[in-house]
Structures are given as C-alpha cells and as structure tokens.
Coordinates of C-alpha atoms and ligand atoms in Angstrom, one line a residue:
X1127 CA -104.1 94.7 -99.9
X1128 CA -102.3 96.2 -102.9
X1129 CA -104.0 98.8 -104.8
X1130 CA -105.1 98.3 -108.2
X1131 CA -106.2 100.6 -110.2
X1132 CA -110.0 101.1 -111.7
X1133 CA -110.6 103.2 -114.7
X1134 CA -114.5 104.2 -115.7
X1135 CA -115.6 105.3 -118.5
X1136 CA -119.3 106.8 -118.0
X1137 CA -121.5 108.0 -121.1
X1138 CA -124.6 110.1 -120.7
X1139 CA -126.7 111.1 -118.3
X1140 CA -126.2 112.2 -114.1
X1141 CA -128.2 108.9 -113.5
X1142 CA -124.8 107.5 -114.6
X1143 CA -122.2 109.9 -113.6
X1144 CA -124.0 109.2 -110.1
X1145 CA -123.8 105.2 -111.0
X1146 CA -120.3 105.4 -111.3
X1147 CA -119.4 107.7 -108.5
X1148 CA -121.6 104.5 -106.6
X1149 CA -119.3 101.5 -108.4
X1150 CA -115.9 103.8 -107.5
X1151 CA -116.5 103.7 -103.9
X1152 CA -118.0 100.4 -103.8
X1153 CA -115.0 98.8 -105.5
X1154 CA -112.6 101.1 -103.5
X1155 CA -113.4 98.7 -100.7
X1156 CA -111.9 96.2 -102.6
X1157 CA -108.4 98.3 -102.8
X1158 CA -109.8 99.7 -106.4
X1159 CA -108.3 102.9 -106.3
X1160 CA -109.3 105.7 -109.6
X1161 CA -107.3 105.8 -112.7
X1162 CA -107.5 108.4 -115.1
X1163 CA -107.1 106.4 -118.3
X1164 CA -106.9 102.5 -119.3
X1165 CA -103.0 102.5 -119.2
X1166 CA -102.0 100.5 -116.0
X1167 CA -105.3 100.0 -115.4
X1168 CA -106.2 96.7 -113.7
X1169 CA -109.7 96.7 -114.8
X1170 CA -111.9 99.4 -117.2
X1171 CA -115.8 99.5 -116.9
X1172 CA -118.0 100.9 -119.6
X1173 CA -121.1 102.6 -118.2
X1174 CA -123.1 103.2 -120.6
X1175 CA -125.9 105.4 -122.2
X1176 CA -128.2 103.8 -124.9
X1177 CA -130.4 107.4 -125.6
X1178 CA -129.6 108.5 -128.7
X1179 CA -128.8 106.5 -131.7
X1180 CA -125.3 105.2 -132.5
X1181 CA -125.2 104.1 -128.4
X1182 CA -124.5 100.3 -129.5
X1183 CA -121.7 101.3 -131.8
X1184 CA -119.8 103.7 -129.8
X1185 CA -119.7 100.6 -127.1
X1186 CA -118.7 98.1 -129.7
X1187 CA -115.9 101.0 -130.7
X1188 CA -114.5 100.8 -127.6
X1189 CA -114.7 97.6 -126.4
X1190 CA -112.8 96.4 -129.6
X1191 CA -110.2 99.3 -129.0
X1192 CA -109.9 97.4 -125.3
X1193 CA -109.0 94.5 -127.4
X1194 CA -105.2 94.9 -127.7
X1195 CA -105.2 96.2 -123.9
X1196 CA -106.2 92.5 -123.2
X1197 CA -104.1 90.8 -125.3
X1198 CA -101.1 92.9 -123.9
X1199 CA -102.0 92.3 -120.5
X1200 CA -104.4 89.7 -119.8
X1201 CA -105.2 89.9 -116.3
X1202 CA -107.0 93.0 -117.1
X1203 CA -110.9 92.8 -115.9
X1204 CA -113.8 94.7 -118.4
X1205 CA -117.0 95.2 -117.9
X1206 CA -119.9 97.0 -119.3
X1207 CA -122.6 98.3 -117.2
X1208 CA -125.7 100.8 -117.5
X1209 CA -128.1 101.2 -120.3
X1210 CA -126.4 99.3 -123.1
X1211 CA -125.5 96.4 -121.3
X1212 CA -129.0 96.3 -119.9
X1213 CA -130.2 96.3 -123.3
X1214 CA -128.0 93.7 -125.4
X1215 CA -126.8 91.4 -121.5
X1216 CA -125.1 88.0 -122.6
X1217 CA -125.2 89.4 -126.3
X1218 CA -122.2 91.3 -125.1
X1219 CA -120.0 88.6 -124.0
X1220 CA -120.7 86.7 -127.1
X1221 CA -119.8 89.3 -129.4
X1222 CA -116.7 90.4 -127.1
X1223 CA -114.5 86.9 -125.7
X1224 CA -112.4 89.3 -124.0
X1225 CA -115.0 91.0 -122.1
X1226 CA -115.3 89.9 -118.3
X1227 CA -118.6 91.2 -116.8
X1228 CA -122.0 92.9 -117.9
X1229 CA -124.2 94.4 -115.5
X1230 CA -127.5 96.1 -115.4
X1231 CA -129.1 98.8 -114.6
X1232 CA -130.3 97.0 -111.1
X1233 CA -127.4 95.3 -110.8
X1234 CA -124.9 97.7 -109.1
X1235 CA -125.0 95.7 -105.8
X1236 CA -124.0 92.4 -107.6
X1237 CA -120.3 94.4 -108.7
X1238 CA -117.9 93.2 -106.0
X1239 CA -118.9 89.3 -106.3
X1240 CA -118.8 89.9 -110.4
X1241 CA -115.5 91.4 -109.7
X1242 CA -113.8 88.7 -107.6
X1243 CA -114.9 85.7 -110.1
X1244 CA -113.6 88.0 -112.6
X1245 CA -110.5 88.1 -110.8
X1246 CA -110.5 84.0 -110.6
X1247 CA -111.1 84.1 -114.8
X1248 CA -114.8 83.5 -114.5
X1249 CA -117.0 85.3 -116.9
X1250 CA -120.9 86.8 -115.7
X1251 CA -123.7 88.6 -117.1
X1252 CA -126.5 90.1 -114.6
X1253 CA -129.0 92.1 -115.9
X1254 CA -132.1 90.5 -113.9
X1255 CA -134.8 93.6 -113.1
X1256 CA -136.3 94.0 -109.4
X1257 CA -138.8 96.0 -110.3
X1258 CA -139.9 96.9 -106.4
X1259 CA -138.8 98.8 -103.6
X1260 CA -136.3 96.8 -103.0
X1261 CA -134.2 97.7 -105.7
X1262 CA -133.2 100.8 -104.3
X1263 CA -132.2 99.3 -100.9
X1264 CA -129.6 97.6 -102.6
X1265 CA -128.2 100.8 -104.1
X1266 CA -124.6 100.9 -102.8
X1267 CA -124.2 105.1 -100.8
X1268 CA -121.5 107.1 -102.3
X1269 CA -119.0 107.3 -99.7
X1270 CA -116.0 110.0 -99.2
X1271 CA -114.6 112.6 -101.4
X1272 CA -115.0 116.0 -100.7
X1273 CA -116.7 117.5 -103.6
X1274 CA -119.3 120.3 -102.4
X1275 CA -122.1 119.5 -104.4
X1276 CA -123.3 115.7 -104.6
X1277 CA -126.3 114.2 -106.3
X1278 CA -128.6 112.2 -104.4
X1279 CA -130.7 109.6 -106.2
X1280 CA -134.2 109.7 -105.5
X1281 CA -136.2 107.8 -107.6
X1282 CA -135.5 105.3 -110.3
X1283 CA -137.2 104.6 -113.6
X1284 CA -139.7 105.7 -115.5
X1285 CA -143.5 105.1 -116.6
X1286 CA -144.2 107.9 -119.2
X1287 CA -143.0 105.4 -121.8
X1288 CA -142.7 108.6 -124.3
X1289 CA -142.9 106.8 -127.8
X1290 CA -139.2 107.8 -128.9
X1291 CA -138.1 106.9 -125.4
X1292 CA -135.9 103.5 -124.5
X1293 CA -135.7 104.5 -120.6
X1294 CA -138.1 102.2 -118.9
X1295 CA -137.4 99.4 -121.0
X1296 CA -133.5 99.7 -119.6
X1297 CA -134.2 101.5 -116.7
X1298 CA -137.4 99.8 -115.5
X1299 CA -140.2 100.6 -113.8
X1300 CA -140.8 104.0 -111.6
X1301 CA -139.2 103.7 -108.0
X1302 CA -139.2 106.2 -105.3
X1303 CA -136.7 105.8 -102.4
X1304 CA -137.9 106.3 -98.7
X1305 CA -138.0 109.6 -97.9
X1306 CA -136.1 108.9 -94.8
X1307 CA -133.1 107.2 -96.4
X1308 CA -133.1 110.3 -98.3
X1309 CA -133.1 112.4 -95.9
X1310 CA -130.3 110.4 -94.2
X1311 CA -128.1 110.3 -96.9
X1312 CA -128.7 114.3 -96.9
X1313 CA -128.2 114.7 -93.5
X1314 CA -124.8 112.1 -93.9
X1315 CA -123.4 114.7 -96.5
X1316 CA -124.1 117.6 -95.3
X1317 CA -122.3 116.2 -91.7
X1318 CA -119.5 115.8 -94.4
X1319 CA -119.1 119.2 -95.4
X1320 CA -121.3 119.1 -98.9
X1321 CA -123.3 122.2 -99.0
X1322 CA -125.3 121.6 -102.4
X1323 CA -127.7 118.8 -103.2
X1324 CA -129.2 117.2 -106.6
X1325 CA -131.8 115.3 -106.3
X1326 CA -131.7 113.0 -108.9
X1327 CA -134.3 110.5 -111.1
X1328 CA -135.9 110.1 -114.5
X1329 CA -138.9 112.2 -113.9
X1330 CA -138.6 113.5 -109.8
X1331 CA -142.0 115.4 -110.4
X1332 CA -143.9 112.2 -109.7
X1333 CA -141.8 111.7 -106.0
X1334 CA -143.8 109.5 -104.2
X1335 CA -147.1 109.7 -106.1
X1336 CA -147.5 106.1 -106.7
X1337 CA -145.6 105.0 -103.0
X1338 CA -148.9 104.6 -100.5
X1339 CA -147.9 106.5 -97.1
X1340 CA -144.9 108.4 -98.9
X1341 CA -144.5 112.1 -98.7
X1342 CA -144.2 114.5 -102.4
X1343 CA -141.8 115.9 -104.2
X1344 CA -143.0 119.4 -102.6
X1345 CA -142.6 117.8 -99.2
X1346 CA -139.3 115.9 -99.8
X1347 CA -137.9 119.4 -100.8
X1348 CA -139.1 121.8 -98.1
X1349 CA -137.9 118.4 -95.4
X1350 CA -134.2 118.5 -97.7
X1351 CA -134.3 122.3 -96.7
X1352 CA -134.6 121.8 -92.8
X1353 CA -131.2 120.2 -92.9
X1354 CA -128.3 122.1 -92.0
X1355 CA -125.3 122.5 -93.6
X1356 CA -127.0 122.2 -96.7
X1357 CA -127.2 125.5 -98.8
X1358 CA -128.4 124.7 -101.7
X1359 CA -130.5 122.2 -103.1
X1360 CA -131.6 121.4 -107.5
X1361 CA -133.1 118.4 -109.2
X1362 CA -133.2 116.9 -112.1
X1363 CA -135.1 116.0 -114.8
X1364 CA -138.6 116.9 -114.3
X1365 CA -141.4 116.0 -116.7
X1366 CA -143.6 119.2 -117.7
X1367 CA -147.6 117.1 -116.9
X1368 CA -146.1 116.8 -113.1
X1369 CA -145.2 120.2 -112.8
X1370 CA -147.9 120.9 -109.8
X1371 CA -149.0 124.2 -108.5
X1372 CA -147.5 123.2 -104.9
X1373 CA -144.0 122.4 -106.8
X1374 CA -143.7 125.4 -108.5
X1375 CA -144.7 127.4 -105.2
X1376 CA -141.7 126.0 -104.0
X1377 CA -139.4 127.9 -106.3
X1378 CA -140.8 131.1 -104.2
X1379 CA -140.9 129.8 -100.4
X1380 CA -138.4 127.5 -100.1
X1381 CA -135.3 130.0 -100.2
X1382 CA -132.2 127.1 -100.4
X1383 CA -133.9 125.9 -103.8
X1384 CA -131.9 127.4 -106.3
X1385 CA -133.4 129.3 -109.4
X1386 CA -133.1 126.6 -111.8
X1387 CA -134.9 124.2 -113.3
X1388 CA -134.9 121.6 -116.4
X1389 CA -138.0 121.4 -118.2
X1390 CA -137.7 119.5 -121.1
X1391 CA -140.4 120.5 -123.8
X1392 CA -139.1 118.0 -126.7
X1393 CA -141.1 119.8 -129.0
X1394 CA -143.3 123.5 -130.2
X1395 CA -146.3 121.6 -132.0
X1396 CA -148.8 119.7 -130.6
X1397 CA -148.9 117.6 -133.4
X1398 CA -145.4 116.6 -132.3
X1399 CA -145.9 116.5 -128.5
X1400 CA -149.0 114.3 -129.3
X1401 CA -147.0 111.6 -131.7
X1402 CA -144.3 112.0 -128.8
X1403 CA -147.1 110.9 -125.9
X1404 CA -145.8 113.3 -123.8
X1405 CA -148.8 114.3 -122.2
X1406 CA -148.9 118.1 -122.2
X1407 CA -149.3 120.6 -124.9
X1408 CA -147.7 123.6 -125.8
X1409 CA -150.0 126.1 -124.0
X1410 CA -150.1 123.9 -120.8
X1411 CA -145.9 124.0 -120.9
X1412 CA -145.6 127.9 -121.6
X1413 CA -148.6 128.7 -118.5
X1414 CA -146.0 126.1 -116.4
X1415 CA -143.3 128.4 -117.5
X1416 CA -145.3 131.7 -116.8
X1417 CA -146.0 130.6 -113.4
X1418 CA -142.3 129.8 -112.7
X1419 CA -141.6 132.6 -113.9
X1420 CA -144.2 134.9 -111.8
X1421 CA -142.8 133.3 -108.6
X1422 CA -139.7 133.2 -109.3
X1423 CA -138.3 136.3 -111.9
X1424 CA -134.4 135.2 -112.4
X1425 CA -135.0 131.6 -112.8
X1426 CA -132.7 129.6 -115.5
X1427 CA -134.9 127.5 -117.5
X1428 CA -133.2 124.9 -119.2
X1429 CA -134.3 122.0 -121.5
X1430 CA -134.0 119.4 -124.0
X1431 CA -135.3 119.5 -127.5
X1432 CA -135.4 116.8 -130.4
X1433 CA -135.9 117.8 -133.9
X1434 CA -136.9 115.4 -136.8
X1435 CA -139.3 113.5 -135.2
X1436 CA -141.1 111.6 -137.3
X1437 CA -143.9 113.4 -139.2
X1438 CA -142.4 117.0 -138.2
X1439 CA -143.3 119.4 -141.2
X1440 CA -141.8 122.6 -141.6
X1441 CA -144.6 124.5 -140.1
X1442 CA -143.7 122.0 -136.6
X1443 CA -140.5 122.8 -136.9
X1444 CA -141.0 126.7 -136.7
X1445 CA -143.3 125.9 -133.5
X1446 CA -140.3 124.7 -131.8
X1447 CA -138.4 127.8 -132.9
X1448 CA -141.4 129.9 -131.6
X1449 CA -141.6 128.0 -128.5
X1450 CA -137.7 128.9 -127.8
X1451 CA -138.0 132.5 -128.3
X1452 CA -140.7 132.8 -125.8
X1453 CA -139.1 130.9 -123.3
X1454 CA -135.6 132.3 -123.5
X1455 CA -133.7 129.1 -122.4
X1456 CA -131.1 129.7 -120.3
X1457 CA -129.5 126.6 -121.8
X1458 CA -130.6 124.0 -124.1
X1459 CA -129.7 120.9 -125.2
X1460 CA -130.6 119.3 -128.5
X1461 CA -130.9 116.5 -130.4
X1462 CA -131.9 115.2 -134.0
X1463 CA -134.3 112.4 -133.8
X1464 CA -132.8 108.9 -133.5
X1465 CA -135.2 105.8 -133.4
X1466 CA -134.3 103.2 -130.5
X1467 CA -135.2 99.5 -130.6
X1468 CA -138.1 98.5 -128.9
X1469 CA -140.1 101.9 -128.5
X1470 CA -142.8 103.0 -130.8
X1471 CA -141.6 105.7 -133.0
X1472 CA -139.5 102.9 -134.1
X1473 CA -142.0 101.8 -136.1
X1474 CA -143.1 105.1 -137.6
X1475 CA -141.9 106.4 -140.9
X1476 CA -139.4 109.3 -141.5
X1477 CA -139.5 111.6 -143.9
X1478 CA -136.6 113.9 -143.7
X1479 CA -133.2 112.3 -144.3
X1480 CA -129.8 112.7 -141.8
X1481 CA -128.8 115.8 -143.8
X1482 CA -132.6 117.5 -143.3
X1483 CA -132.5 116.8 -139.8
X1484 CA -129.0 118.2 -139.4
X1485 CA -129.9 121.2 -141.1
X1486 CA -132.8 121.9 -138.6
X1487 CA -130.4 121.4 -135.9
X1488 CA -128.1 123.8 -137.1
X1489 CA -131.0 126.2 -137.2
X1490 CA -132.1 125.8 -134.0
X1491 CA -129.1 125.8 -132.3
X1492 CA -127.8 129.1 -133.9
X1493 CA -131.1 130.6 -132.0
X1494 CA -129.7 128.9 -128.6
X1495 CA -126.6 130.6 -129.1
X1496 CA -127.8 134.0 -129.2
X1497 CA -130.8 133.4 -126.3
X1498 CA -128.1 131.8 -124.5
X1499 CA -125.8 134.9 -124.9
X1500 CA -128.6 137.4 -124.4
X1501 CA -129.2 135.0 -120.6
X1502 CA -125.8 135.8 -119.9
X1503 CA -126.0 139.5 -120.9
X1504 CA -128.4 140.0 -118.7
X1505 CA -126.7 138.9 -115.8
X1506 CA -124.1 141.7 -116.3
X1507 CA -124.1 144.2 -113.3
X1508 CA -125.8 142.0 -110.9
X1509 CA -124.7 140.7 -108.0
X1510 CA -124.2 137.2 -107.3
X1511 CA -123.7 134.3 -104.7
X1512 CA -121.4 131.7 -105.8
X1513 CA -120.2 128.7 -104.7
X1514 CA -116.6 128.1 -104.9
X1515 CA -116.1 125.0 -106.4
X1516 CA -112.3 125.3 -107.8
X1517 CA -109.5 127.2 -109.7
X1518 CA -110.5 129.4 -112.7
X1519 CA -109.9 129.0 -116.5
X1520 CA -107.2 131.8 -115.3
X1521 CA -103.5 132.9 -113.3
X1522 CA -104.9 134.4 -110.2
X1523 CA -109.0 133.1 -110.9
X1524 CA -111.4 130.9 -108.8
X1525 CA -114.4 129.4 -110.3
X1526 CA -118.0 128.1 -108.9
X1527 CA -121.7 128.3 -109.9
X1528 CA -124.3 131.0 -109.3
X1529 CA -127.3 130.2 -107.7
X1530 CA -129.0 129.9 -110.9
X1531 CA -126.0 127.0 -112.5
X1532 CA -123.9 129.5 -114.4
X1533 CA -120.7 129.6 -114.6
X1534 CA -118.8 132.4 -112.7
X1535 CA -114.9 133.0 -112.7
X1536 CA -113.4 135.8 -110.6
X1537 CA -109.9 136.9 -109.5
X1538 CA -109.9 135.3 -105.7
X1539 CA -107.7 133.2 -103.0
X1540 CA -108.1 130.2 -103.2
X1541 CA -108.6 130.1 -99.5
X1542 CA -112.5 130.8 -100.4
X1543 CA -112.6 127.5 -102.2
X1544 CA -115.3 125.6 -100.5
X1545 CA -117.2 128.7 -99.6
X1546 CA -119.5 130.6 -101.0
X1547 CA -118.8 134.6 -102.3
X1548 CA -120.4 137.6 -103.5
X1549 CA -119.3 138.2 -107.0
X1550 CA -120.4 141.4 -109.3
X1551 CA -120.6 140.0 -112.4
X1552 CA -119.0 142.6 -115.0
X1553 CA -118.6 140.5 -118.2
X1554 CA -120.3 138.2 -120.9
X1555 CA -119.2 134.9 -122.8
X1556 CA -120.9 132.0 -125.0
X1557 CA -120.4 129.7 -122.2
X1558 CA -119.5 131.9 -118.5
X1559 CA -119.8 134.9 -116.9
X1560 CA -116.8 137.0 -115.5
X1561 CA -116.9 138.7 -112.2
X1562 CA -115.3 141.3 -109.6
X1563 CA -115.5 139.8 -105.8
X1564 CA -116.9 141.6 -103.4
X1565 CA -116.9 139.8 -100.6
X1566 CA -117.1 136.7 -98.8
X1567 CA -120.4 135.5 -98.8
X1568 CA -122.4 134.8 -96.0
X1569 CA -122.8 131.3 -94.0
X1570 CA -126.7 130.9 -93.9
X1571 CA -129.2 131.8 -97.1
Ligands
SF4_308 S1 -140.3 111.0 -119.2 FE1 -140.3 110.1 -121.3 S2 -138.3 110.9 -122.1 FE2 -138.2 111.0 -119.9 S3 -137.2 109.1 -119.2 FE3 -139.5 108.9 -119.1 S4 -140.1 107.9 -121.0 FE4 -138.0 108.8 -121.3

C-alpha cells in the first residue's frame, strides 16, 4: 500500500484537536500518513470550529484558496468536518463543486468509507445526529504516537444551551462515555508510556449525572488516579453550577490531579450571567473559587470571558473587571461578543458597535496582562515538578509544564525528556517561566 499523504487543518477547541488526532490514526490505517501543509498532499480536511463569529467565512476562505490546489491536481480529496460542516452539511458541497466530503460532528466513524468513494470520485455529506450512548462507541481510539500527555474524551455535548452558545445545536445532546472504556483507554495509555491525562468534554462537571448506574465526575477521577503509570491527570471545560463540593474536595485528596482548573465565568454582572442563562451568579462563582482556593492554595485558575454581550452597560462591564481582579486568573481567554445562528442572543439587540466592543476588549485584556505577569511573579523562587515534554525556546534548554500548566524552560539534557524534573524557577516572562534544575524528579507523586 503506498503512502499518501493527509494534511489537517483543525480550528478551535481540544474537542477538535482530539477529533483530529482520532481521523489521523483512523485514516493511517488506510496508508494516510501526516503532512505538514497542502503541498503534495493527497487529501486536506478542514475541521472546523463554528464558536465565534466569522467561523463560516474563514471556512469559505479556505476552501476557495483549496480551489487552485484542485484544479492543479485533481485527484486531491477535501473534506470539511467538525462544527461548521455540522452546521451548513450538503450546503457545503453546493457552494464548493470541488469539495469531496462533509462530515459531522457524530460522524467520525463514517471517515474511511467517505474516504474510499472519495477515492472512486463519489461525493458525500453525513451529518446525521445519534443522539444516544451509542455515539460514543463508535468513537474511533487514538492509537500510537508517543506524546506524554494525551486527552481522553469523556463526554460529548452539551445541555446548558447558554443563550449565546451554538454547541448543542452542532455538538448535540449531553453524552457520557462508560466509565470502563474510560478507564481502559487510561489504562491502554498509560501501558504506552503517557504519564498525563485530560479528560476532555463540553461541560465534564456533569460526568455521569444524567447516565442511570454510572459513576461521577468525583469518582471517575479518584478511579483515573488508581492507574499506574499515570502521573498526572486535568480536565477540561467545566461549567461553574456543577462545580460540587465533592469535586472541589478533589483538588485536595486526590494528589495526581494537578492544580489547575478552567472555570469559565463569561461574565462580572448578574445582569449579564442572567441574559447569558448560565445558571450561577457572581457570588456563587467567587465562593466556588474561594473553596478552590482554601483546599488547594497554588491552584491556576483559568477562564474564558466575552465582553459586549448584548445589553452590557458600562457599569456590567466594570463587574467583569472587578470579578478579574479578585480572581487573579492565571490565564484568560477573551472574546468580544459575536451572535451565532440559531441561539437566542441572536435575536437580542446590540448596542455597542465592533469598535465599542473592541475597545472593552483592549481594556480588559491589558488587566490580564498584568494579573497574568503578577501569576508568574509569584512563582519565582519556588520549586517546581515539571514534565519534560521537549527542547526549549533555547541552545542547551528543555521545556515541559509545571504541575499547575505553565510553561517552564531550563538548561537540561535532553535525556530527561519524557521525565519529569525538579526545576527552581528563577525568572519571569509575559508567557513562561525560566528555571535552574535541580534534579531529576521522582517516579511516583
Ligand atoms: S456550557 Fe454553555 S457555553 Fe459551554 S458548551 Fe454548553 S452551552 Fe456552550
């Protein structure tokens, strides 16, 4: 079988850097072997992100660039897959003859048949939803590579339906995985030499709440911990009005769970949070935050914020600001307020124009900056465990994560690649940390 070669292109969130991870080792079986551009590619998938506004564009953008690559060499196979395809399906091969395949969100499994009609000139479009268990039996494993840290896909979906929010209308409905194919899959990786997981899904706080006879998030955690091999373990994203008691208990019994966690408030005001349905208010997030914070000091919290929403005032606005400087992000990551097709701040009315929201944006994320800086500050003289992912920025440096996700470099062999070290950690920067080794680290936590 001669190799070909697969270039993918993957926009937004880990839910797709994990989907197309999935379609690279699914199509490898097909002798699809990783390209790092569309130049001598023999086919080039989209997966895409439809989040923020502008999503549809930037896919028509490209897939009209693709347009002389096809015409050049026409046996060349595109698809589009993820959010966007799920959202606009046979619309897609309509507006773009020279695209091959679309594919939803539920439709990874269907890839390798789409594929080989492809390959005999036949055009499909699959974007059906199996909105039950099933679904995520047909998930195709990510198999090889030798990465230390993998993501592991727990649940699927979402049903907090926030009103600015296009998720469950392209991702479906909420879906937790068996606990023991997760645990399986754990066990499978860690045999493989990963020593980090990420437990991955739209909201992972509600684990197994709605699944009769399935175990919690809590429980799914402190089972992920028993496993050995396994070192470290994070998730991601967690919605603030699941935040239990028991789950943030975790963050000081279970000691492979790292001290990090994204909490994305959205919002300061109430006001907003309310018009945003995201169930939770301001006090209720910053006691959540206090409580991670009490039983666990050094945690990293990170989050997501979107200014502009409809109806923000001024006074709103500050809230959010206000609401930063008492949580002291350790990173956060922010939008301006983009309405998506189908959800119901669609249909409410804006007030402040691009430029207004921009300048709000710039605002806030000059504060980010400094609390970000200040997070990384503090760090200075303290000694940390990292994991050695890789080869610094610098001659002579290796590079990995703390415990708590930052970024450390370090003068180091690079025999300790694929281990973890104990690093002091002498110097500040915007976006990493600089350190002194001081030894190898330890095999167990
Ligand atoms: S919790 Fe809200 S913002 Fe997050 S994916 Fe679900 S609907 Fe979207």
């Amino acid at each position: 079988m001669h190799t070909k070669l697969l270039y993918i292109e993957t926009f937004g969130c880990q839910m797709n850097v994990n989907d197309s991870e999935r379609i690279a080792s699914m199509l490898s079986g097909m002798g699809y072997a990783p390209a790092s551009s569309i130049d001598g590619a023999d086919m080039v998938l989209l997966n895409t992100c439809s989040v923020r506004g502008g999503a549809e564009e930037k896919v028509y953008k490209r897939l009209t660039g693709y347009r002389a690559h096809k015409k050049k060499f026409p046996a060349l196979i595109i698809g589009v897959g993820g959010c966007v395809a799920q959202q606009e399906g046979e619309e897609l091969l309509t507006k773009f003859p020279w695209v091959d395949l679309v594919f939803g969100t539920h439709n990874l499994h269907l890839l390798p048949d789409m594929v080989r009609a492809a390959e005999h000139g036949e055009r499909r479009c699959e974007t059906s939803f199996i909105d039950n268990e099933q679904r995520l039996d047909l998930f195709p494993p990510v198999t090889g590579g030798t990465r230390l840290s993998r993501f592991v896909t727990v649940m699927q979906g979402c049903d907090n339906f926030c009103s600015y929010c296009i998720v469950p209308s392209v991702r479906g409905r909420e879906i937790s995985r068996r606990s023991d194919d997760v645990l399986t899959e754990v066990s499978q990786l860690a045999e493989s030499g990963v020593r980090e997981v990420v437990l991955l899904g739209q909201n992972v706080n509600s684990y197994g709440l709605k699944t009769p006879g399935e175990i919690q998030f809590p429980e799914l955690l402190r089972r992920v911990a028993e496993i050995d091999g396994i070192r470290r373990i994070r998730f991601t994203t967690s919605h603030p009005k699941d935040m239990s008691v028991e789950l943030i208990a975790c963050f000081g019994s279970i000691a492979k769970l790292c001290g990090q966690i994204h909490l994305p408030a959205q919002a300061g005001s109430n006001a907003v949070l309310s018009v945003m349905g995201r169930g939770y208010t301001r006090e209720s997030y910053l006691e959540k935050i206090a409580s991670l914070k009490a039983v666990r000091p050094d945690i990293a919290v990170t989050g997501d914020m979107i200014v502009g929403f409809p109806g923000e005032t001024d006074s709103d606005f500050e809230q959010t600001l206000s609401l930063m400087e008492e949580v002291r992000y350790a990173d956060l990551f922010s939008f301006v307020y983009s309405p998506r097709p189908g959800t119901q701040a669609a249909a409410m009315n804006e007030e402040l124009d691009r430029e207004q929201k921009l300048l709000r944006l710039d605002r806030l994320q000059n504060l980010q900056r400094q609390i970000s800086r200040e997070f990384h500050e503090s760090m200075v003289g303290s000694i940390q465990s990292v994991m050695v992912e890789g080869e610094g920025k610098r001659a002579g440096q290796i590079s990995g994560r703390a415990d708590n996700g930052k970024i450390v470099n370090f003068i180091g062999d690079v025999s300790l690649i694929g281990s973890f070290a104990d690093v002091r950690i002498t110097q500040a920067y915007q976006n990493s940390l600089l350190g002194h080794l001081i030894q190898r680290g330890t095999e167990s936590p």
